[in-house]
Amino acid sequence: MRRWRFVVAAGGLAAAVVGAVALLAPSASAATAAFVKVNDWGSGYEGRFTVTNDTAGTITSWQVGFDLPAGSRISSSWNARSTIVGNRYTFDNASWNGTIAAGGATTFGFIVVGSGTPGNCTVNGADCAGGPAPTTPPPTTVAPTTPPPTTAPPTTPPPTTPPPTGTTPVAVNGQLRVCGVNLCNQHGHPIQLRGMSTHGLQWYAHCLDDASLDTLATDWRADVLRISMYIQEDGYETDPRGFTDRVHGLIDEATDRGMYAIVDWHMLTPGDPNYNLDRAKTFFAEIAQRHAGKPNVLYEIANEPNGVDWAGIKSYAEQVIPVIRAADPDGVVLVGTRAWSSLGVSEGGSEAEVIANPVNATNIMYTFHFYAGSHHDAYRSALSRAADQLPMFVTEFGIQTYTGDGANDLVNAQLWIDLLESRKISWVNWNYSDDFRSGAVFRTGVCGSGSYAGTAPLKEAGVWIRERIRSADDFPTH
């Protein structure tokens, strides 16, 4: 929420298989791909292809193409790179899922507007009719000289989904997308992410060393790291190259630890995001191009707009989002709301202005910020009403006053946490640093010490928020 200048400077699963088709891998090895309509809401549906390698060798890349009938189109997709020519859709593997080991599988999915289902499927230029492997010569690699085993092959079929690659939030949930008013995982289920925001990178980068990030991922069990890059206040505008590189590095650090990364364009003063429009376009174009192949990056394009009407914020969003989409068509974009991301409440407005005039873009969510010591029932009611009609994400909150300091209001903070849990609204706490204010989770002087785990290095707020982040996640996979 608003901080003083001097403060800142410091429905149900419908698993009806529509068809299964045979693929030809680039090495002329045969595999299969099965299409499933996962969720159907009448005017559209979520579709998924599972590409399974039934061979004894490894497939290193794949391409699936199909037609949709007139009146149906794909509005978004994930886990593959897509191209469209007329009604022909072609999906190439992403950088991380092109290699499929023998007996393994991978998936990609998409949202269809309309009721038409895929037809005329081809894989690597071959027909996807589910017939036998191609009759072209086998690969030129030398076959093993030992005879094949005489034991019968196993009678159980290969898995139809890839085996788990880990238990990190990203390993379980994969590419996220907006479904209705929820944030959903790769399995199509609503989820809630919980995590921490950095403080300004210009002041507290030393709080983000390997040991502290390991602690956040393993001891705190955080799902998400919000990377807060201030634009003014000695931030990005003073060194665009340097700050962009810092963000690149922290995205990679979060990725290595299996956490989601929110790239926070932390504009605050001036409060009109259009003041930094050209800077935002330049920054997000590079970030999206570099990290589009990662399933864990979310883009927060305006931290806390203030002193500007909703029409101005909406105009800004509708100019920045296409820049991101040009490189990353699948990443979730988070749009700040009026009056320090309070849905307008802090300037006498309400959620109605966003509901009546939403941003013209898909796969987006709207942000809400609160501080428990300052924001009570009126703010909570506004968020609850908004969540009935808009996808909401709390990208910043504290349990103190809006200055990020003062006494911890644990009673009101718990009321907020209970609401967010009941509505599956994801949240990020401010802030993961050792700043002297009560909202920083570490005691002053902890950063750089190499000792972050447990409760000893934490202030009262840190102990409280760590306990709530560590509680069991609810990440459905079936």
Short mmCIF file of C-alpha atoms in Angstrom, two decimals:
data_model
loop_
_atom_site.label_atom_id
_atom_site.label_comp_id
_atom_site.label_asym_id
_atom_site.label_seq_id
_atom_site.Cartn_x
_atom_site.Cartn_y
_atom_site.Cartn_z
CA MET A 1 0.00 0.00 0.00
CA ARG A 2 0.89 3.69 0.12
CA ARG A 3 4.16 4.45 1.88
CA TRP A 4 5.56 7.84 2.72
CA ARG A 5 8.35 9.08 0.54
CA PHE A 6 10.98 8.68 3.26
CA VAL A 7 9.67 5.22 4.06
CA VAL A 8 9.95 4.12 0.47
CA ALA A 9 13.40 5.51 0.11
CA ALA A 10 14.43 3.25 2.85
CA GLY A 11 -16.03 -27.09 -13.90
CA GLY A 12 -15.70 -30.55 -12.80
CA LEU A 13 -13.27 -32.74 -14.60
CA ALA A 14 -14.61 -34.10 -17.88
CA ALA A 15 -11.94 -36.51 -18.97
CA ALA A 16 -13.55 -37.73 -22.16
CA VAL A 17 -10.84 -38.85 -24.51
CA VAL A 18 -11.66 -37.56 -27.96
CA GLY A 19 -8.99 -39.43 -29.81
CA ALA A 20 -5.54 -40.98 -29.69
CA VAL A 21 -3.21 -40.65 -32.65
CA ALA A 22 0.22 -41.96 -33.63
CA LEU A 23 3.22 -39.69 -34.01
CA LEU A 24 6.46 -39.92 -35.87
CA ALA A 25 9.42 -38.60 -33.93
CA PRO A 26 12.15 -36.81 -35.83
CA SER A 27 14.33 -39.90 -35.54
CA ALA A 28 11.54 -41.98 -37.16
CA SER A 29 10.66 -43.53 -33.81
CA ALA A 30 6.94 -44.00 -33.18
CA ALA A 31 5.04 -42.48 -30.31
CA THR A 32 1.42 -41.66 -29.54
CA ALA A 33 -0.55 -38.56 -28.66
CA ALA A 34 -3.95 -38.60 -26.98
CA PHE A 35 -6.33 -35.64 -26.95
CA VAL A 36 -8.54 -35.08 -23.91
CA LYS A 37 -11.22 -32.48 -23.33
CA VAL A 38 -10.48 -31.66 -19.70
CA ASN A 39 -13.08 -29.03 -18.83
CA ASP A 40 -16.11 -27.96 -20.89
CA TRP A 41 -18.23 -24.90 -20.04
CA GLY A 42 -20.47 -24.81 -23.11
CA SER A 43 -18.99 -21.82 -24.92
CA GLY A 44 -15.51 -23.32 -24.81
CA TYR A 45 -13.28 -25.92 -23.24
CA GLU A 46 -9.78 -26.80 -22.09
CA GLY A 47 -8.01 -29.35 -24.27
CA ARG A 48 -4.89 -31.34 -23.57
CA PHE A 49 -2.60 -33.54 -25.65
CA THR A 50 -0.43 -36.16 -23.94
CA VAL A 51 2.54 -37.17 -26.07
CA THR A 52 3.86 -40.57 -24.99
CA ASN A 53 7.06 -42.24 -26.16
CA ASP A 54 6.25 -45.95 -26.61
CA THR A 55 9.65 -46.76 -28.06
CA ALA A 56 12.84 -48.13 -26.55
CA GLY A 57 14.76 -44.98 -27.47
CA THR A 58 14.61 -41.28 -26.64
CA ILE A 59 12.62 -38.73 -28.62
CA THR A 60 14.37 -35.36 -28.69
CA SER A 61 11.69 -33.11 -30.25
CA TRP A 62 8.12 -33.18 -31.45
CA GLN A 63 5.60 -31.13 -33.39
CA VAL A 64 1.84 -31.60 -33.40
CA GLY A 65 -0.47 -29.91 -35.89
CA PHE A 66 -4.23 -29.99 -36.33
CA ASP A 67 -7.20 -28.08 -37.72
CA LEU A 68 -10.12 -26.58 -35.84
CA PRO A 69 -13.45 -26.14 -37.63
CA ALA A 70 -14.79 -22.69 -38.47
CA GLY A 71 -16.27 -20.98 -35.43
CA SER A 72 -13.70 -22.36 -33.01
CA ARG A 73 -10.32 -20.88 -32.13
CA ILE A 74 -7.58 -21.25 -29.54
CA SER A 75 -7.30 -18.27 -27.20
CA SER A 76 -4.32 -19.41 -25.12
CA SER A 77 -1.97 -22.35 -24.73
CA TRP A 78 0.82 -23.61 -22.50
CA ASN A 79 3.79 -26.01 -22.46
CA ALA A 80 4.38 -25.65 -26.22
CA ARG A 81 5.17 -22.95 -28.78
CA SER A 82 2.25 -22.32 -31.10
CA THR A 83 1.82 -20.88 -34.60
CA ILE A 84 -1.44 -20.29 -36.44
CA VAL A 85 -2.12 -20.19 -40.18
CA GLY A 86 -5.82 -19.91 -40.95
CA ASN A 87 -7.51 -22.65 -38.97
CA ARG A 88 -4.32 -24.73 -38.77
CA TYR A 89 -2.61 -24.83 -35.37
CA THR A 90 0.94 -26.11 -34.96
CA PHE A 91 2.55 -26.81 -31.59
CA ASP A 92 6.30 -27.31 -31.18
CA ASN A 93 7.81 -28.58 -27.97
CA ALA A 94 9.05 -26.01 -25.48
CA SER A 95 12.71 -25.91 -24.52
CA TRP A 96 12.17 -28.06 -21.42
CA ASN A 97 9.85 -30.83 -22.73
CA GLY A 98 11.18 -31.80 -26.15
CA THR A 99 13.12 -34.79 -24.88
CA ILE A 100 10.95 -37.76 -23.88
CA ALA A 101 12.62 -40.86 -22.50
CA ALA A 102 11.41 -44.33 -23.42
CA GLY A 103 8.08 -44.94 -21.71
CA GLY A 104 7.79 -41.29 -20.70
CA ALA A 105 5.32 -38.62 -21.68
CA THR A 106 4.69 -34.91 -21.72
CA THR A 107 1.62 -32.72 -22.14
CA PHE A 108 0.58 -29.43 -23.62
CA GLY A 109 -2.76 -27.72 -23.32
CA PHE A 110 -4.92 -24.95 -24.68
CA ILE A 111 -8.21 -23.10 -24.29
CA VAL A 112 -10.67 -23.31 -27.18
CA VAL A 113 -13.37 -20.72 -27.72
CA GLY A 114 -16.17 -22.70 -29.37
CA SER A 115 -17.01 -26.40 -29.43
CA GLY A 116 -14.94 -27.72 -32.34
CA THR A 117 -12.36 -30.42 -31.63
CA PRO A 118 -9.02 -31.08 -33.38
CA GLY A 119 -9.00 -32.86 -36.73
CA ASN A 120 -6.48 -33.74 -39.46
CA CYS A 121 -3.74 -34.22 -36.91
CA THR A 122 -0.16 -34.50 -38.12
CA VAL A 123 3.08 -34.97 -36.28
CA ASN A 124 6.33 -33.95 -37.94
CA GLY A 125 4.52 -33.96 -41.26
CA ALA A 126 3.16 -37.50 -40.92
CA ASP A 127 -0.43 -38.56 -40.49
CA CYS A 128 -1.66 -38.99 -36.91
CA ALA A 129 -4.00 -41.89 -37.61
CA GLY A 130 -2.66 -44.21 -34.94
CA GLY A 131 -1.29 -46.65 -37.47
CA PRO A 132 1.97 -48.60 -37.35
CA ALA A 133 5.40 -47.06 -37.19
CA PRO A 134 6.67 -45.67 -40.50
CA THR A 135 8.36 -47.95 -42.96
CA THR A 136 11.25 -45.59 -43.56
CA PRO A 137 14.69 -47.02 -42.74
CA PRO A 138 15.68 -47.09 -39.11
CA PRO A 139 18.17 -44.59 -37.72
CA THR A 140 21.73 -44.90 -38.97
CA THR A 141 23.12 -45.33 -35.48
CA VAL A 142 24.66 -48.74 -34.89
CA ALA A 143 22.32 -51.17 -33.21
CA PRO A 144 23.57 -52.97 -30.10
CA THR A 145 25.30 -56.27 -30.80
CA THR A 146 23.69 -58.07 -27.89
CA PRO A 147 20.40 -59.81 -28.64
CA PRO A 148 17.22 -58.44 -27.16
CA PRO A 149 16.12 -59.95 -23.87
CA THR A 150 14.08 -63.12 -24.11
CA THR A 151 11.75 -62.14 -21.30
CA ALA A 152 8.33 -60.93 -22.30
CA PRO A 153 7.73 -57.19 -22.20
CA PRO A 154 5.80 -55.90 -19.21
CA THR A 155 2.05 -56.24 -19.53
CA THR A 156 1.30 -52.86 -17.95
CA PRO A 157 1.10 -49.98 -20.41
CA PRO A 158 3.48 -47.04 -20.25
CA PRO A 159 2.36 -44.15 -18.08
CA THR A 160 -0.01 -41.67 -19.71
CA THR A 161 1.46 -38.79 -17.73
CA PRO A 162 5.09 -38.04 -17.05
CA PRO A 163 6.53 -39.35 -13.81
CA PRO A 164 6.99 -36.72 -11.12
CA THR A 165 10.15 -34.71 -11.54
CA GLY A 166 10.03 -33.33 -8.01
CA THR A 167 7.79 -31.91 -5.37
CA THR A 168 8.56 -28.21 -5.74
CA PRO A 169 5.64 -25.88 -6.45
CA VAL A 170 6.63 -25.52 -10.10
CA ALA A 171 7.23 -29.26 -10.55
CA VAL A 172 3.74 -30.00 -9.27
CA ASN A 173 1.80 -27.14 -10.85
CA GLY A 174 3.70 -26.33 -14.04
CA GLN A 175 2.51 -23.52 -16.27
CA LEU A 176 -0.21 -21.52 -14.55
CA ARG A 177 -3.19 -19.90 -16.23
CA VAL A 178 -6.28 -17.97 -15.30
CA CYS A 179 -9.46 -20.04 -15.33
CA GLY A 180 -12.59 -18.08 -14.52
CA VAL A 181 -11.77 -16.05 -11.38
CA ASN A 182 -9.04 -18.44 -10.22
CA LEU A 183 -5.37 -19.10 -10.78
CA CYS A 184 -5.15 -22.69 -12.03
CA ASN A 185 -2.30 -25.16 -12.36
CA GLN A 186 -1.36 -27.32 -15.33
CA HIS A 187 -3.95 -29.87 -14.22
CA GLY A 188 -6.76 -27.34 -14.48
CA HIS A 189 -7.36 -26.95 -10.73
CA PRO A 190 -7.54 -23.67 -8.78
CA ILE A 191 -4.59 -23.15 -6.45
CA GLN A 192 -3.30 -20.60 -3.95
CA LEU A 193 0.36 -19.54 -4.01
CA ARG A 194 2.00 -18.13 -0.87
CA GLY A 195 5.34 -16.43 -0.67
CA MET A 196 7.49 -13.38 -0.04
CA SER A 197 8.39 -10.14 -1.75
CA THR A 198 11.89 -8.76 -1.80
CA HIS A 199 12.48 -5.21 -0.68
CA GLY A 200 13.94 -2.79 -3.25
CA LEU A 201 16.85 -4.37 -5.11
CA GLN A 202 18.78 -1.09 -4.86
CA TRP A 203 18.84 -1.33 -1.07
CA TYR A 204 18.55 -4.98 -0.02
CA ALA A 205 20.12 -7.13 -2.75
CA HIS A 206 22.46 -8.52 -0.08
CA CYS A 207 19.42 -10.19 1.53
CA LEU A 208 19.04 -12.37 -1.57
CA ASP A 209 22.13 -14.57 -1.42
CA ASP A 210 22.17 -18.33 -1.98
CA ALA A 211 21.64 -19.12 1.68
CA SER A 212 18.62 -16.84 2.10
CA LEU A 213 16.96 -18.08 -1.10
CA ASP A 214 17.62 -21.68 -0.08
CA THR A 215 15.95 -20.88 3.25
CA LEU A 216 12.92 -19.37 1.51
CA ALA A 217 12.49 -22.40 -0.73
CA THR A 218 13.25 -25.22 1.72
CA ASP A 219 12.81 -23.98 5.29
CA TRP A 220 9.93 -21.59 4.63
CA ARG A 221 8.58 -23.79 1.77
CA ALA A 222 7.53 -20.72 -0.19
CA ASP A 223 5.76 -21.12 -3.50
CA VAL A 224 6.66 -17.76 -5.00
CA LEU A 225 9.26 -14.99 -4.86
CA ARG A 226 8.19 -11.48 -5.86
CA ILE A 227 11.14 -9.58 -7.31
CA SER A 228 10.51 -5.90 -6.50
CA MET A 229 12.40 -3.61 -8.83
CA TYR A 230 11.73 0.04 -8.06
CA ILE A 231 11.65 2.32 -11.07
CA GLN A 232 12.38 5.62 -9.33
CA GLU A 233 13.90 6.00 -5.81
CA ASP A 234 17.40 5.14 -7.15
CA GLY A 235 16.00 2.18 -9.06
CA TYR A 236 15.72 1.11 -12.69
CA GLU A 237 15.81 4.58 -14.24
CA THR A 238 19.34 5.10 -12.86
CA ASP A 239 20.78 1.92 -14.43
CA PRO A 240 18.38 0.05 -16.75
CA ARG A 241 20.98 -2.51 -17.82
CA GLY A 242 22.15 -3.28 -14.33
CA PHE A 243 18.68 -3.65 -12.80
CA THR A 244 17.41 -5.75 -15.71
CA ASP A 245 20.35 -8.11 -15.25
CA ARG A 246 19.60 -8.36 -11.52
CA VAL A 247 16.04 -9.39 -12.31
CA HIS A 248 17.24 -11.96 -14.86
CA GLY A 249 19.47 -13.47 -12.21
CA LEU A 250 16.76 -13.65 -9.55
CA ILE A 251 14.33 -15.27 -11.97
CA ASP A 252 16.95 -17.94 -12.60
CA GLU A 253 17.54 -18.33 -8.85
CA ALA A 254 13.81 -18.86 -8.23
CA THR A 255 13.63 -21.27 -11.17
CA ASP A 256 16.53 -23.33 -9.87
CA ARG A 257 14.69 -23.73 -6.55
CA GLY A 258 11.32 -24.63 -8.06
CA MET A 259 9.59 -21.40 -7.03
CA TYR A 260 7.42 -19.11 -9.11
CA ALA A 261 8.82 -15.63 -9.81
CA ILE A 262 6.73 -12.47 -9.97
CA VAL A 263 8.53 -9.72 -11.85
CA ASP A 264 7.32 -6.60 -10.03
CA TRP A 265 7.56 -3.29 -11.94
CA HIS A 266 7.58 -1.39 -8.66
CA MET A 267 6.32 2.00 -9.80
CA LEU A 268 5.16 4.18 -6.91
CA THR A 269 6.10 7.84 -7.34
CA PRO A 270 4.97 9.20 -9.80
CA GLY A 271 1.76 7.24 -9.37
CA ASP A 272 0.64 7.31 -13.01
CA PRO A 273 2.13 4.21 -14.68
CA ASN A 274 2.05 5.99 -18.04
CA TYR A 275 4.96 8.14 -16.84
CA ASN A 276 7.16 5.03 -17.22
CA LEU A 277 5.36 3.49 -20.21
CA ASP A 278 8.33 3.43 -22.59
CA ARG A 279 10.63 2.11 -19.88
CA ALA A 280 8.10 -0.63 -19.06
CA LYS A 281 7.85 -1.70 -22.69
CA THR A 282 11.60 -1.94 -23.03
CA PHE A 283 12.01 -3.85 -19.78
CA PHE A 284 9.19 -6.36 -20.21
CA ALA A 285 10.08 -7.03 -23.85
CA GLU A 286 13.50 -8.26 -22.75
CA ILE A 287 12.25 -10.14 -19.69
CA ALA A 288 9.57 -11.95 -21.67
CA GLN A 289 11.91 -12.81 -24.52
CA ARG A 290 14.55 -14.23 -22.18
CA HIS A 291 12.21 -16.22 -19.93
CA ALA A 292 9.26 -17.16 -22.15
CA GLY A 293 10.36 -20.79 -22.08
CA LYS A 294 10.01 -20.98 -18.30
CA PRO A 295 6.64 -22.03 -16.81
CA ASN A 296 7.18 -20.11 -13.55
CA VAL A 297 7.28 -16.42 -14.52
CA LEU A 298 4.43 -13.98 -13.81
CA TYR A 299 4.52 -10.34 -14.87
CA GLU A 300 3.31 -7.61 -12.47
CA ILE A 301 3.23 -4.55 -14.71
CA ALA A 302 2.26 -1.76 -12.26
CA ASN A 303 2.84 -2.07 -8.53
CA GLU A 304 0.68 0.66 -6.98
CA PRO A 305 -0.93 3.17 -9.32
CA ASN A 306 -2.11 6.23 -7.42
CA GLY A 307 -3.46 9.66 -8.29
CA VAL A 308 -4.61 8.34 -11.67
CA ASP A 309 -8.03 7.14 -12.82
CA TRP A 310 -8.82 3.57 -13.85
CA ALA A 311 -9.05 4.54 -17.52
CA GLY A 312 -5.41 5.64 -17.43
CA ILE A 313 -4.30 2.41 -15.78
CA LYS A 314 -6.31 0.33 -18.25
CA SER A 315 -4.78 2.20 -21.20
CA TYR A 316 -1.29 1.54 -19.84
CA ALA A 317 -2.02 -2.17 -19.35
CA GLU A 318 -3.40 -2.54 -22.86
CA GLN A 319 -0.14 -1.14 -24.26
CA VAL A 320 2.26 -3.18 -22.10
CA ILE A 321 0.52 -6.57 -22.24
CA PRO A 322 0.92 -6.97 -26.05
CA VAL A 323 4.68 -6.40 -25.63
CA ILE A 324 4.81 -9.35 -23.22
CA ARG A 325 2.49 -11.49 -25.35
CA ALA A 326 4.71 -11.04 -28.42
CA ALA A 327 7.32 -13.20 -26.70
CA ASP A 328 5.36 -15.08 -24.02
CA PRO A 329 1.77 -15.88 -24.96
CA ASP A 330 1.19 -18.01 -21.86
CA GLY A 331 2.55 -16.11 -18.86
CA VAL A 332 0.04 -14.71 -16.37
CA VAL A 333 0.02 -10.89 -16.26
CA LEU A 334 -0.88 -9.07 -13.03
CA VAL A 335 -2.45 -5.61 -13.40
CA GLY A 336 -2.34 -3.03 -10.61
CA THR A 337 -5.57 -1.31 -9.58
CA ARG A 338 -6.34 2.27 -8.61
CA ALA A 339 -5.34 3.91 -5.31
CA TRP A 340 -2.26 1.89 -4.38
CA SER A 341 -3.83 -1.33 -5.72
CA SER A 342 -6.83 -1.08 -3.42
CA LEU A 343 -9.41 -1.43 -6.22
CA GLY A 344 -9.90 2.31 -5.76
CA VAL A 345 -11.04 2.10 -2.14
CA SER A 346 -8.23 4.31 -0.78
CA GLU A 347 -9.36 7.12 -3.10
CA GLY A 348 -13.10 6.73 -2.52
CA GLY A 349 -13.76 4.26 -5.35
CA SER A 350 -14.64 0.59 -5.53
CA GLU A 351 -14.18 -2.58 -7.52
CA ALA A 352 -17.16 -1.59 -9.69
CA GLU A 353 -14.99 0.54 -11.97
CA VAL A 354 -12.86 -2.47 -12.93
CA ILE A 355 -15.83 -4.82 -13.29
CA ALA A 356 -17.57 -2.34 -15.59
CA ASN A 357 -14.48 -1.69 -17.72
CA PRO A 358 -12.01 -4.60 -17.52
CA VAL A 359 -8.68 -4.71 -19.31
CA ASN A 360 -9.06 -6.05 -22.84
CA ALA A 361 -6.71 -9.01 -22.50
CA THR A 362 -6.79 -12.67 -21.52
CA ASN A 363 -4.89 -14.63 -18.89
CA ILE A 364 -4.62 -11.63 -16.57
CA MET A 365 -5.36 -11.02 -12.90
CA TYR A 366 -5.91 -7.83 -10.91
CA THR A 367 -3.83 -7.00 -7.86
CA PHE A 368 -4.88 -5.95 -4.37
CA HIS A 369 -2.64 -4.69 -1.57
CA PHE A 370 -3.50 -4.32 2.12
CA TYR A 371 -1.84 -3.67 5.46
CA ALA A 372 -3.65 -5.20 8.40
CA GLY A 373 -2.90 -2.32 10.76
CA SER A 374 -4.58 0.17 8.41
CA HIS A 375 -7.11 -1.70 6.28
CA HIS A 376 -10.13 -3.38 7.80
CA ASP A 377 -13.67 -4.42 6.90
CA ALA A 378 -14.34 -1.97 4.06
CA TYR A 379 -11.25 -3.13 2.19
CA ARG A 380 -11.93 -6.78 2.95
CA SER A 381 -15.50 -6.46 1.68
CA ALA A 382 -14.32 -4.83 -1.54
CA LEU A 383 -11.87 -7.65 -2.22
CA SER A 384 -14.49 -10.28 -1.44
CA ARG A 385 -16.99 -8.70 -3.83
CA ALA A 386 -14.36 -8.31 -6.53
CA ALA A 387 -13.30 -11.95 -6.23
CA ASP A 388 -16.82 -12.99 -7.23
CA GLN A 389 -16.26 -11.52 -10.69
CA LEU A 390 -12.56 -10.82 -11.19
CA PRO A 391 -9.40 -12.95 -10.88
CA MET A 392 -7.56 -11.38 -7.93
CA PHE A 393 -3.98 -11.76 -6.63
CA VAL A 394 -2.67 -10.12 -3.45
CA THR A 395 0.86 -9.33 -4.59
CA GLU A 396 1.70 -7.34 -1.46
CA PHE A 397 0.47 -7.17 2.12
CA GLY A 398 1.76 -6.56 5.61
CA ILE A 399 0.50 -7.11 9.13
CA GLN A 400 1.44 -3.56 10.22
CA THR A 401 0.29 -0.12 9.00
CA TYR A 402 0.57 0.97 5.38
CA THR A 403 4.02 2.45 6.16
CA GLY A 404 5.36 -1.09 6.58
CA ASP A 405 6.06 -0.27 10.20
CA GLY A 406 4.31 -0.10 13.57
CA ALA A 407 2.65 -2.70 15.75
CA ASN A 408 1.66 -6.04 14.26
CA ASP A 409 -2.13 -6.41 14.06
CA LEU A 410 -2.23 -10.20 14.24
CA VAL A 411 -6.00 -10.43 14.77
CA ASN A 412 -6.93 -8.48 11.67
CA ALA A 413 -4.11 -10.11 9.72
CA GLN A 414 -5.59 -13.55 10.45
CA LEU A 415 -9.01 -12.38 9.22
CA TRP A 416 -7.33 -11.43 5.96
CA ILE A 417 -5.48 -14.75 5.70
CA ASP A 418 -8.73 -16.65 6.32
CA LEU A 419 -10.50 -14.74 3.54
CA LEU A 420 -7.67 -15.35 1.08
CA GLU A 421 -7.60 -19.05 1.88
CA SER A 422 -11.37 -19.41 1.52
CA ARG A 423 -11.31 -17.75 -1.91
CA LYS A 424 -8.03 -19.34 -3.07
CA ILE A 425 -6.52 -15.90 -3.59
CA SER A 426 -2.74 -16.11 -3.81
CA TRP A 427 -0.67 -13.82 -1.60
CA VAL A 428 2.81 -12.39 -1.16
CA ASN A 429 4.04 -10.75 2.05
CA TRP A 430 6.14 -7.58 2.26
CA ASN A 431 9.14 -8.01 2.82
CA TYR A 432 12.06 -10.45 2.83
CA SER A 433 14.81 -8.22 4.22
CA ASP A 434 16.40 -7.02 7.45
CA ASP A 435 15.16 -3.43 7.15
CA PHE A 436 14.67 -1.81 10.58
CA ARG A 437 10.89 -1.53 10.14
CA SER A 438 8.64 -4.13 11.71
CA GLY A 439 7.41 -5.37 8.33
CA ALA A 440 10.80 -6.76 7.38
CA VAL A 441 10.93 -10.41 8.46
CA PHE A 442 14.61 -10.58 9.52
CA ARG A 443 16.16 -8.89 12.50
CA THR A 444 18.42 -5.98 11.59
CA GLY A 445 21.88 -7.20 10.61
CA VAL A 446 20.89 -10.76 9.67
CA CYS A 447 21.35 -10.34 5.92
CA GLY A 448 24.79 -11.41 4.80
CA SER A 449 25.35 -13.54 7.88
CA GLY A 450 24.58 -16.80 6.06
CA SER A 451 22.23 -17.88 8.86
CA TYR A 452 18.57 -17.48 7.94
CA ALA A 453 16.81 -20.74 8.81
CA GLY A 454 14.46 -21.30 11.73
CA THR A 455 12.87 -18.59 13.87
CA ALA A 456 15.93 -17.18 15.67
CA PRO A 457 16.81 -14.67 12.92
CA LEU A 458 13.20 -13.44 12.62
CA LYS A 459 11.18 -10.58 14.02
CA GLU A 460 7.66 -11.23 15.30
CA ALA A 461 6.20 -10.63 11.84
CA GLY A 462 8.69 -13.06 10.31
CA VAL A 463 7.78 -15.84 12.76
CA TRP A 464 4.07 -15.29 12.09
CA ILE A 465 4.27 -15.21 8.31
CA ARG A 466 6.77 -18.09 8.07
CA GLU A 467 4.36 -20.32 9.97
CA ARG A 468 1.58 -19.55 7.48
CA ILE A 469 3.76 -20.07 4.43
CA ARG A 470 5.03 -23.39 5.81
CA SER A 471 1.52 -24.83 6.30
CA ALA A 472 0.62 -27.53 3.78
CA ASP A 473 -0.13 -26.47 0.23
CA ASP A 474 -3.29 -27.61 -1.53
CA PHE A 475 -2.14 -28.40 -5.07
CA PRO A 476 -4.64 -30.84 -6.69
CA THR A 477 -3.25 -32.97 -9.50
CA HIS A 478 -6.27 -35.14 -10.34
#
